[in-house]
Amino acid sequence: MIAIVIVVRFLGVDNYGRFSSLLAVVGILSRIVDFGIEPIVFREFSKDRDNYHIFSAGLNLRFVLYIILVIGFNLVAPFIAFTTREILLTNILFTTIIFSAKMVIVRESMATPFKVSMKMHYPMLLAIFDNIVLLFLILFIPIMKDPVLYFVIVYTASNIPGFILSFYYLRKKFGYKYEFTLEKGMWLLKESLPLFGFVVLTNIFLQIDVVILDSFKGHYDVGIYSAGARLTMPLSIIPGAIVTTVFPILVKRLKEKENTEFINNMVIKLLYFISFVIASVFTFESGSLVTIIFGNQFSATAYSASILYWCQIFIFFAFYSLSVLIADNKQHYNFLYAGVQAGVNVLFCFILIPQYSFVGASIAKLIASFVSFIFILFALNKFGFRPSIGRYRILLWSVILAAVLWVTSLLPVIPYLFVSAIAVATVTFATKLFSNEEMLTFFRLANREELGRKLLTKLSLMN
């Protein structure tokens, strides 16, 4: 996040818009390599932790698909109005599909054994290491004659050390030795096919607004919009981390026909709590926060960024709900969900962007997020999945917290952030949003159950 903020300031609105447009194209095409393989490998590996053949097959399938993608792009690109420079930059960015944790493709597959074994601190530390390298390298942008080319190169190269170290820790912690095998490759492709459509459509939802915005308005508007989108991108870590923690437990309970109602309700409530807090805190001081982060030239980002933050409430819910469907072998509904999401987004992008530019793009994404949220609720209801998270208590908490934050926003931005943290804790505690059992479960999932019991005991004595 720090690295991107510095890059945005160094490159300026127009150059950052150029980079974002190319990255959006690479992001959409990268889903061909993704193919929806990782969730299936994760599910099967959760059932059998010694099944490294299917793990290797998943990796190798992605390497093969990557080669097909790069060859195909370079054959077609000259005929679809790509300049020589754009082809060069795109090919450099393509390598992030293999090396980068930010693309959530090959590096995500390599993290599977760590997920299942609850040792995600290894891939997370390597991802942080990648970004520290990037942070160091981008400091040289001001002295470069071609800052965009330099940034594209370092954006890619900074991931290579972490990629190599991932294989090292796989061998050190799990005794894994890479093997070129496509055993069960066809089975994987068949199982992943519904998810392939899902990941392609999901990435269209995430990236197509940038492509349409660039087509209608140009690099400047893309730069403004992409800066706001970049503020929300790190939030995907939150539902990802929670789902990674809960998914093996969920698979095991479903396999053994155990009740999953409590854990489902708890996770959904937690995701709503986090997304609502972040969106509310940002919205009431969006102008000041954007100016502090990106500078005055990006002040127009504030409104569209606020809208994108509110999208996260629906996206967080869907993130977990879709994992429930995968765990229960109903992943074809994921494809239908993504189709609704992408279709609505594209439709409203074409309607709103010509008149409202980047604000229209963010509104289109909010509409698409809400409509697809309604769809997934109906799909889950069909199978008897009806979350019970204390709706009236949630509503009371939301109204009180929003009102308190609105009053608090009269303060200067730094005191506002400090007081907001206190307000969130106070309102949450006063309304008893989470039960003692839910809070204890949070600590248990974080392997800190004893600490949780002590804190809850002290809180009970205070009451």
Coordinates of C-alpha atoms in Angstrom, one line a residue:
M1 CA 0.0 0.0 0.0
I2 CA 2.8 2.4 0.9
A3 CA 4.7 1.5 -2.3
I4 CA 1.7 2.2 -4.5
V5 CA 1.0 5.5 -2.8
I6 CA 4.5 6.6 -3.6
V7 CA 4.3 5.3 -7.1
V8 CA 1.0 7.2 -7.7
R9 CA 2.6 10.4 -6.5
F10 CA 5.8 9.9 -8.6
L11 CA 4.0 8.9 -11.8
G12 CA 1.1 11.4 -11.7
V13 CA -2.5 10.9 -12.8
D14 CA -1.9 10.3 -16.5
N15 CA 1.1 7.8 -16.3
Y16 CA -0.6 5.9 -13.5
G17 CA -3.7 5.7 -15.6
R18 CA -1.6 4.1 -18.4
F19 CA -0.1 1.6 -16.1
S20 CA -3.5 0.7 -14.6
S21 CA -5.1 0.2 -18.0
L22 CA -2.4 -2.3 -19.0
L23 CA -2.6 -4.1 -15.6
A24 CA -6.4 -4.4 -16.0
V25 CA -5.9 -6.1 -19.4
V26 CA -3.3 -8.5 -17.9
G27 CA -5.6 -9.1 -14.9
I28 CA -8.5 -10.2 -17.1
L29 CA -6.3 -12.4 -19.3
S30 CA -4.6 -13.9 -16.3
R31 CA -7.8 -15.8 -15.4
I32 CA -7.1 -18.1 -18.3
V33 CA -4.1 -19.3 -16.3
D34 CA -6.1 -19.3 -13.0
F35 CA -8.9 -21.6 -14.5
G36 CA -10.4 -21.9 -11.0
I37 CA -8.0 -24.7 -10.1
E38 CA -6.8 -23.5 -6.7
P39 CA -10.1 -23.9 -4.7
I40 CA -10.4 -27.5 -5.9
V41 CA -6.8 -28.3 -5.0
F42 CA -7.4 -26.6 -1.6
R43 CA -10.6 -28.6 -1.0
E44 CA -8.9 -31.9 -1.9
F45 CA -5.7 -31.1 0.0
S46 CA -7.8 -30.3 3.0
K47 CA -9.2 -33.9 2.8
D48 CA -5.8 -35.5 2.3
R49 CA -2.7 -33.5 3.3
D50 CA -0.3 -36.0 1.8
N51 CA -1.8 -35.7 -1.7
Y52 CA 1.1 -33.8 -3.3
H53 CA 0.4 -35.3 -6.7
I54 CA -2.7 -33.3 -7.1
F55 CA -0.9 -30.2 -5.7
S56 CA 1.9 -30.6 -8.3
A57 CA -0.7 -31.2 -11.1
G58 CA -2.4 -27.9 -10.2
L59 CA 0.8 -26.0 -10.4
N60 CA 1.8 -27.6 -13.7
L61 CA -1.5 -27.0 -15.3
R62 CA -1.1 -23.3 -14.6
F63 CA 2.4 -23.3 -16.1
V64 CA 1.1 -24.9 -19.2
L65 CA -1.9 -22.5 -19.4
Y66 CA 0.5 -19.6 -18.9
I67 CA 2.6 -20.6 -21.9
I68 CA -0.5 -20.9 -24.1
L69 CA -1.7 -17.4 -22.9
V70 CA 1.6 -15.6 -23.7
I71 CA 1.9 -17.2 -27.1
G72 CA -1.7 -16.5 -28.0
F73 CA -1.5 -12.8 -26.9
N74 CA 1.7 -12.1 -28.9
L75 CA 0.1 -13.6 -32.0
V76 CA -3.1 -11.6 -31.7
A77 CA -1.9 -8.3 -30.1
P78 CA -0.5 -6.7 -33.3
F79 CA -3.9 -7.1 -35.0
I80 CA -6.0 -5.4 -32.2
A81 CA -4.4 -2.0 -32.0
F82 CA -1.7 -2.7 -29.4
T83 CA 1.4 -0.6 -30.0
T84 CA 4.9 -2.1 -29.8
R85 CA 5.5 -0.4 -26.5
E86 CA 2.2 -1.7 -25.1
I87 CA 3.0 -5.2 -26.2
L88 CA 6.4 -4.9 -24.5
L89 CA 4.9 -3.6 -21.2
T90 CA 2.2 -6.2 -21.2
N91 CA 4.6 -9.1 -21.7
I92 CA 6.6 -7.9 -18.7
L93 CA 3.5 -7.7 -16.6
F94 CA 2.5 -11.2 -17.8
T95 CA 5.4 -12.6 -15.7
T96 CA 3.6 -11.4 -12.6
I97 CA 1.1 -14.2 -13.2
I98 CA 3.9 -16.6 -12.2
F99 CA 5.9 -14.7 -9.7
S100 CA 3.6 -12.3 -7.9
A101 CA 1.5 -12.9 -4.9
K102 CA -0.6 -9.9 -5.9
M103 CA -2.0 -11.8 -8.9
V104 CA -3.3 -14.6 -6.7
I105 CA -2.6 -17.3 -9.2
V106 CA 0.6 -19.4 -9.0
R107 CA 1.8 -18.1 -5.7
E108 CA -1.7 -18.7 -4.3
S109 CA -1.4 -22.3 -5.4
M110 CA 2.0 -22.6 -3.7
A111 CA 0.4 -21.4 -0.5
T112 CA -2.1 -24.3 -0.3
P113 CA 0.0 -26.6 2.0
F114 CA 0.5 -23.6 4.3
K115 CA -3.2 -22.8 4.4
V116 CA -4.2 -26.3 5.2
S117 CA -1.5 -26.6 8.0
M118 CA -2.5 -23.1 9.4
K119 CA 1.0 -21.7 8.7
M120 CA 0.0 -18.8 6.5
H121 CA 2.6 -16.6 8.1
Y122 CA 5.2 -18.0 5.8
P123 CA 3.6 -17.0 2.4
M124 CA 2.4 -13.7 4.1
L125 CA 5.9 -12.8 5.2
L126 CA 7.2 -13.6 1.7
A127 CA 4.5 -11.3 0.2
I128 CA 5.6 -8.6 2.6
F129 CA 9.2 -9.2 1.6
D130 CA 8.2 -8.8 -2.1
N131 CA 6.7 -5.4 -1.3
I132 CA 9.6 -4.2 0.8
V133 CA 11.8 -4.9 -2.3
L134 CA 9.3 -3.0 -4.4
L135 CA 9.2 -0.1 -2.0
F136 CA 13.1 0.2 -2.1
L137 CA 13.2 0.0 -6.0
I138 CA 10.6 2.6 -6.7
L139 CA 12.6 5.2 -4.8
F140 CA 14.7 5.4 -8.0
I141 CA 11.8 6.4 -10.2
P142 CA 12.5 10.2 -10.1
I143 CA 15.9 9.6 -11.8
M144 CA 14.6 7.4 -14.6
K145 CA 14.1 8.7 -18.1
D146 CA 11.2 6.3 -18.6
P147 CA 9.4 6.0 -15.3
V148 CA 6.6 3.8 -16.5
L149 CA 8.9 1.2 -18.1
Y150 CA 11.1 1.2 -15.0
F151 CA 8.1 0.8 -12.7
V152 CA 6.7 -2.1 -14.8
I153 CA 10.0 -3.9 -14.6
V154 CA 10.5 -3.5 -10.8
Y155 CA 6.8 -4.3 -10.2
T156 CA 7.6 -7.7 -11.7
A157 CA 11.2 -8.3 -10.6
S158 CA 10.4 -7.5 -6.9
N159 CA 8.4 -10.8 -6.7
I160 CA 11.1 -13.2 -7.9
P161 CA 13.0 -13.6 -4.6
G162 CA 9.7 -14.4 -2.8
F163 CA 8.8 -16.9 -5.5
I164 CA 12.1 -18.8 -5.1
L165 CA 11.8 -18.7 -1.3
S166 CA 8.3 -20.2 -1.6
F167 CA 9.7 -23.4 -3.1
Y168 CA 12.4 -23.4 -0.4
Y169 CA 9.9 -23.3 2.5
L170 CA 7.7 -25.8 0.8
R171 CA 10.6 -28.3 0.9
K172 CA 11.8 -27.2 4.4
K173 CA 8.4 -27.4 6.2
F174 CA 6.6 -30.1 4.2
G175 CA 9.4 -32.0 2.5
Y176 CA 7.8 -31.1 -0.9
K177 CA 9.9 -31.8 -4.0
Y178 CA 8.6 -30.3 -7.3
E179 CA 7.7 -32.9 -9.9
F180 CA 6.3 -32.4 -13.4
T181 CA 3.2 -34.4 -13.3
L182 CA -0.3 -33.9 -14.8
E183 CA -1.8 -36.8 -12.8
K184 CA -5.5 -36.2 -12.4
G185 CA -5.0 -33.1 -14.7
M186 CA -8.1 -33.8 -16.7
W187 CA -10.1 -34.4 -13.6
L188 CA -8.9 -31.1 -12.1
L189 CA -9.9 -29.3 -15.3
K190 CA -13.3 -30.9 -15.3
E191 CA -13.9 -30.0 -11.6
S192 CA -12.5 -26.5 -12.1
L193 CA -14.5 -25.7 -15.2
P194 CA -17.5 -24.1 -13.4
L195 CA -14.9 -22.1 -11.4
F196 CA -13.0 -21.1 -14.5
G197 CA -16.1 -19.3 -15.7
F198 CA -16.4 -17.9 -12.3
V199 CA -12.9 -16.5 -12.0
V200 CA -13.0 -15.1 -15.6
L201 CA -16.3 -13.3 -14.9
T202 CA -15.2 -12.2 -11.5
N203 CA -12.1 -10.6 -12.9
I204 CA -14.2 -8.9 -15.7
F205 CA -16.2 -7.5 -12.8
L206 CA -13.0 -6.3 -11.1
Q207 CA -11.2 -4.9 -14.2
I208 CA -13.6 -4.1 -17.0
D209 CA -14.6 -0.8 -15.6
V210 CA -11.0 0.4 -16.1
V211 CA -11.0 -0.8 -19.7
I212 CA -14.4 0.9 -20.5
L213 CA -13.4 4.1 -18.7
D214 CA -10.2 4.3 -20.6
S215 CA -12.1 3.8 -23.9
F216 CA -14.6 6.5 -23.1
K217 CA -12.6 9.0 -21.1
G218 CA -8.8 8.3 -21.3
H219 CA -5.8 7.8 -19.0
Y220 CA -6.5 10.8 -16.7
D221 CA -9.9 9.5 -15.6
V222 CA -8.5 6.0 -15.3
G223 CA -5.7 7.4 -13.0
I224 CA -8.3 9.1 -10.7
Y225 CA -10.5 6.0 -10.6
S226 CA -7.7 3.5 -10.2
A227 CA -6.2 5.4 -7.2
G228 CA -9.5 5.0 -5.4
A229 CA -9.7 1.3 -6.4
R230 CA -6.2 0.7 -5.1
L231 CA -7.3 1.9 -1.7
T232 CA -9.8 -0.9 -1.5
M233 CA -7.7 -3.7 -3.1
P234 CA -5.8 -4.5 0.1
L235 CA -9.1 -5.2 1.8
S236 CA -9.4 -8.5 0.0
I237 CA -6.8 -9.8 2.4
I238 CA -9.4 -9.7 5.2
P239 CA -12.0 -12.1 3.9
G240 CA -9.2 -14.2 2.3
A241 CA -7.5 -14.6 5.7
I242 CA -10.7 -15.4 7.5
V243 CA -11.9 -17.9 4.8
T244 CA -8.4 -19.5 4.7
T245 CA -8.7 -20.1 8.5
V246 CA -12.2 -21.4 8.5
F247 CA -12.3 -23.4 5.2
P248 CA -10.5 -26.6 6.3
I249 CA -12.8 -26.7 9.4
L250 CA -15.9 -26.1 7.2
V251 CA -14.9 -28.9 4.8
K252 CA -14.3 -31.3 7.7
R253 CA -17.6 -30.6 9.3
L254 CA -19.5 -31.0 6.0
K255 CA -17.7 -34.2 5.3
E256 CA -18.7 -35.6 8.7
K257 CA -22.3 -34.2 8.5
E258 CA -21.8 -31.9 11.4
N259 CA -23.7 -28.7 11.9
T260 CA -22.0 -25.5 10.5
E261 CA -24.6 -22.9 11.5
F262 CA -22.7 -21.3 14.4
I263 CA -19.4 -20.9 12.4
N264 CA -21.3 -19.6 9.4
N265 CA -23.2 -17.0 11.4
M266 CA -20.1 -15.9 13.3
V267 CA -18.0 -15.4 10.2
I268 CA -20.7 -13.5 8.3
K269 CA -21.2 -11.2 11.3
L270 CA -17.5 -10.6 11.6
L271 CA -17.1 -9.8 7.9
Y272 CA -20.0 -7.3 8.0
F273 CA -18.5 -5.7 11.1
I274 CA -15.1 -5.2 9.5
S275 CA -16.4 -3.9 6.1
F276 CA -19.0 -1.6 7.7
V277 CA -16.4 0.0 10.0
I278 CA -13.9 0.5 7.3
A279 CA -16.4 2.0 4.9
S280 CA -17.9 4.3 7.5
V281 CA -14.7 5.6 8.9
F282 CA -13.3 6.4 5.4
T283 CA -16.5 8.0 4.0
F284 CA -16.9 10.7 6.7
E285 CA -13.4 12.0 6.1
S286 CA -12.8 10.7 2.5
G287 CA -11.6 14.1 1.1
S288 CA -9.0 14.6 3.8
L289 CA -7.8 11.0 3.7
V290 CA -7.3 10.9 -0.1
T291 CA -5.5 14.2 0.0
I292 CA -3.1 13.0 2.7
I293 CA -2.5 9.7 0.9
F294 CA -2.2 10.8 -2.8
G295 CA -1.9 14.6 -2.8
N296 CA -4.2 17.3 -4.1
Q297 CA -4.0 16.2 -7.7
F298 CA -6.1 13.1 -6.7
S299 CA -8.7 15.0 -4.7
A300 CA -11.4 14.0 -7.1
T301 CA -10.8 10.3 -6.1
A302 CA -12.6 10.8 -2.8
Y303 CA -16.2 10.3 -3.8
S304 CA -15.7 7.3 -6.1
A305 CA -13.4 5.7 -3.5
S306 CA -16.1 6.0 -0.8
I307 CA -18.6 4.2 -3.1
L308 CA -16.1 1.5 -3.7
Y309 CA -15.6 1.0 0.0
W310 CA -19.3 0.4 0.5
C311 CA -19.2 -2.3 -2.2
Q312 CA -17.0 -4.3 0.2
I313 CA -19.9 -5.1 2.4
F314 CA -21.5 -7.2 -0.3
I315 CA -18.2 -8.5 -1.6
F316 CA -17.1 -9.7 1.8
F317 CA -20.3 -11.6 2.3
A318 CA -20.1 -13.2 -1.1
F319 CA -16.4 -14.2 -0.5
Y320 CA -17.4 -16.4 2.3
S321 CA -20.7 -17.6 0.9
L322 CA -19.0 -18.8 -2.3
S323 CA -16.5 -20.7 -0.3
V324 CA -19.4 -22.5 1.5
L325 CA -20.7 -23.6 -1.9
I326 CA -17.3 -24.8 -3.0
A327 CA -16.9 -26.8 0.3
D328 CA -20.3 -28.4 -0.4
N329 CA -19.5 -29.2 -4.1
K330 CA -22.0 -26.7 -5.4
Q331 CA -19.5 -24.5 -7.3
H332 CA -21.7 -24.1 -10.4
Y333 CA -23.6 -21.5 -8.4
N334 CA -20.4 -19.5 -8.2
F335 CA -20.4 -19.3 -12.0
L336 CA -24.0 -18.0 -12.1
Y337 CA -23.2 -15.5 -9.3
A338 CA -20.2 -14.2 -11.3
G339 CA -22.3 -14.0 -14.5
V340 CA -24.9 -11.8 -12.7
Q341 CA -22.2 -9.7 -11.2
A342 CA -20.2 -9.1 -14.4
G343 CA -23.2 -8.7 -16.6
V344 CA -24.8 -6.0 -14.4
N345 CA -21.5 -4.2 -14.0
V346 CA -20.8 -4.1 -17.7
L347 CA -24.3 -2.9 -18.5
F348 CA -24.2 0.0 -16.0
C349 CA -20.6 0.9 -16.9
F350 CA -21.8 1.6 -20.5
I351 CA -24.9 3.5 -19.2
L352 CA -23.1 5.6 -16.5
I353 CA -19.5 6.1 -17.5
P354 CA -20.2 8.3 -20.6
Q355 CA -21.9 10.9 -18.4
Y356 CA -20.5 10.4 -15.0
S357 CA -17.0 9.1 -15.8
F358 CA -15.1 7.5 -12.8
V359 CA -18.0 8.2 -10.4
G360 CA -20.3 6.3 -12.8
A361 CA -17.8 3.4 -12.8
S362 CA -17.9 3.2 -9.0
I363 CA -21.8 3.4 -9.0
A364 CA -21.9 0.6 -11.6
K365 CA -19.8 -1.5 -9.3
L366 CA -21.9 -0.8 -6.3
I367 CA -25.1 -1.7 -8.2
A368 CA -23.5 -5.0 -9.5
S369 CA -22.3 -5.9 -6.0
F370 CA -25.7 -5.4 -4.5
V371 CA -27.6 -7.3 -7.3
S372 CA -25.2 -10.3 -7.1
F373 CA -25.5 -10.2 -3.3
I374 CA -29.3 -10.6 -3.6
F375 CA -28.7 -13.5 -6.1
I376 CA -26.4 -15.4 -3.8
L377 CA -28.9 -15.0 -0.9
F378 CA -31.5 -16.7 -3.0
A379 CA -29.1 -19.4 -4.0
L380 CA -28.1 -20.1 -0.4
N381 CA -31.7 -20.0 0.8
K382 CA -32.5 -22.8 -1.7
F383 CA -30.2 -25.1 0.2
G384 CA -31.4 -24.1 3.6
F385 CA -28.4 -21.7 4.3
R386 CA -30.1 -18.9 6.2
P387 CA -27.7 -16.8 8.2
S388 CA -29.0 -15.7 11.5
I389 CA -26.8 -12.9 12.7
G390 CA -29.1 -10.9 15.0
R391 CA -30.5 -8.5 12.3
Y392 CA -32.1 -6.0 14.7
R393 CA -28.9 -5.8 16.9
I394 CA -26.8 -5.4 13.7
L395 CA -29.1 -2.6 12.5
L396 CA -29.0 -0.9 15.9
W397 CA -25.2 -1.1 16.0
S398 CA -24.9 0.2 12.4
V399 CA -27.1 3.2 13.0
I400 CA -25.5 4.2 16.3
L401 CA -22.0 3.8 15.0
A402 CA -22.7 5.8 11.8
A403 CA -24.2 8.6 13.9
V404 CA -21.3 8.7 16.3
L405 CA -18.7 8.7 13.4
W406 CA -20.7 11.5 11.6
V407 CA -20.4 13.7 14.7
T408 CA -16.8 12.7 15.2
S409 CA -15.9 13.8 11.7
L410 CA -16.3 17.4 12.8
L411 CA -12.8 16.9 14.3
P412 CA -9.6 17.3 12.3
V413 CA -8.7 14.1 10.4
I414 CA -6.0 12.7 12.8
P415 CA -8.0 13.1 16.0
Y416 CA -11.0 11.8 14.1
L417 CA -9.2 8.5 13.3
F418 CA -8.1 8.1 16.9
V419 CA -11.5 8.8 18.4
S420 CA -13.2 6.6 15.7
A421 CA -11.2 3.6 17.0
I422 CA -12.5 4.3 20.5
A423 CA -16.0 4.8 19.2
V424 CA -16.1 1.5 17.3
A425 CA -14.9 -0.4 20.4
T426 CA -17.4 1.4 22.7
V427 CA -20.4 1.0 20.5
T428 CA -19.6 -2.6 19.8
F429 CA -19.2 -3.5 23.4
A430 CA -22.3 -1.5 24.6
T431 CA -24.6 -3.1 22.0
K432 CA -23.1 -6.6 22.7
L433 CA -22.8 -7.2 19.0
F434 CA -20.7 -10.4 19.6
S435 CA -21.6 -13.0 22.2
N436 CA -19.0 -14.3 24.5
E437 CA -19.0 -17.6 22.7
E438 CA -18.3 -15.9 19.4
M439 CA -15.5 -13.8 20.8
L440 CA -13.9 -16.9 22.4
T441 CA -14.1 -18.6 19.0
F442 CA -12.2 -15.7 17.4
F443 CA -9.4 -16.3 19.9
R444 CA -9.5 -20.0 19.3
L445 CA -9.2 -19.7 15.6
A446 CA -6.2 -17.4 16.2
N447 CA -4.7 -20.1 18.5
R448 CA -5.1 -17.7 21.5
E449 CA -7.9 -19.3 23.4
E450 CA -6.3 -18.9 26.8
L451 CA -5.8 -15.2 26.3
G452 CA -9.4 -14.9 25.1
R453 CA -10.7 -16.6 28.3
K454 CA -8.7 -14.2 30.5
L455 CA -9.9 -11.1 28.7
L456 CA -13.6 -12.3 28.7
T457 CA -13.4 -13.1 32.4
K458 CA -12.0 -9.6 33.2
L459 CA -14.8 -8.0 31.0
S460 CA -17.4 -10.0 32.9
L461 CA -16.1 -8.8 36.2
M462 CA -16.2 -5.2 35.0
N463 CA -19.8 -5.6 34.1

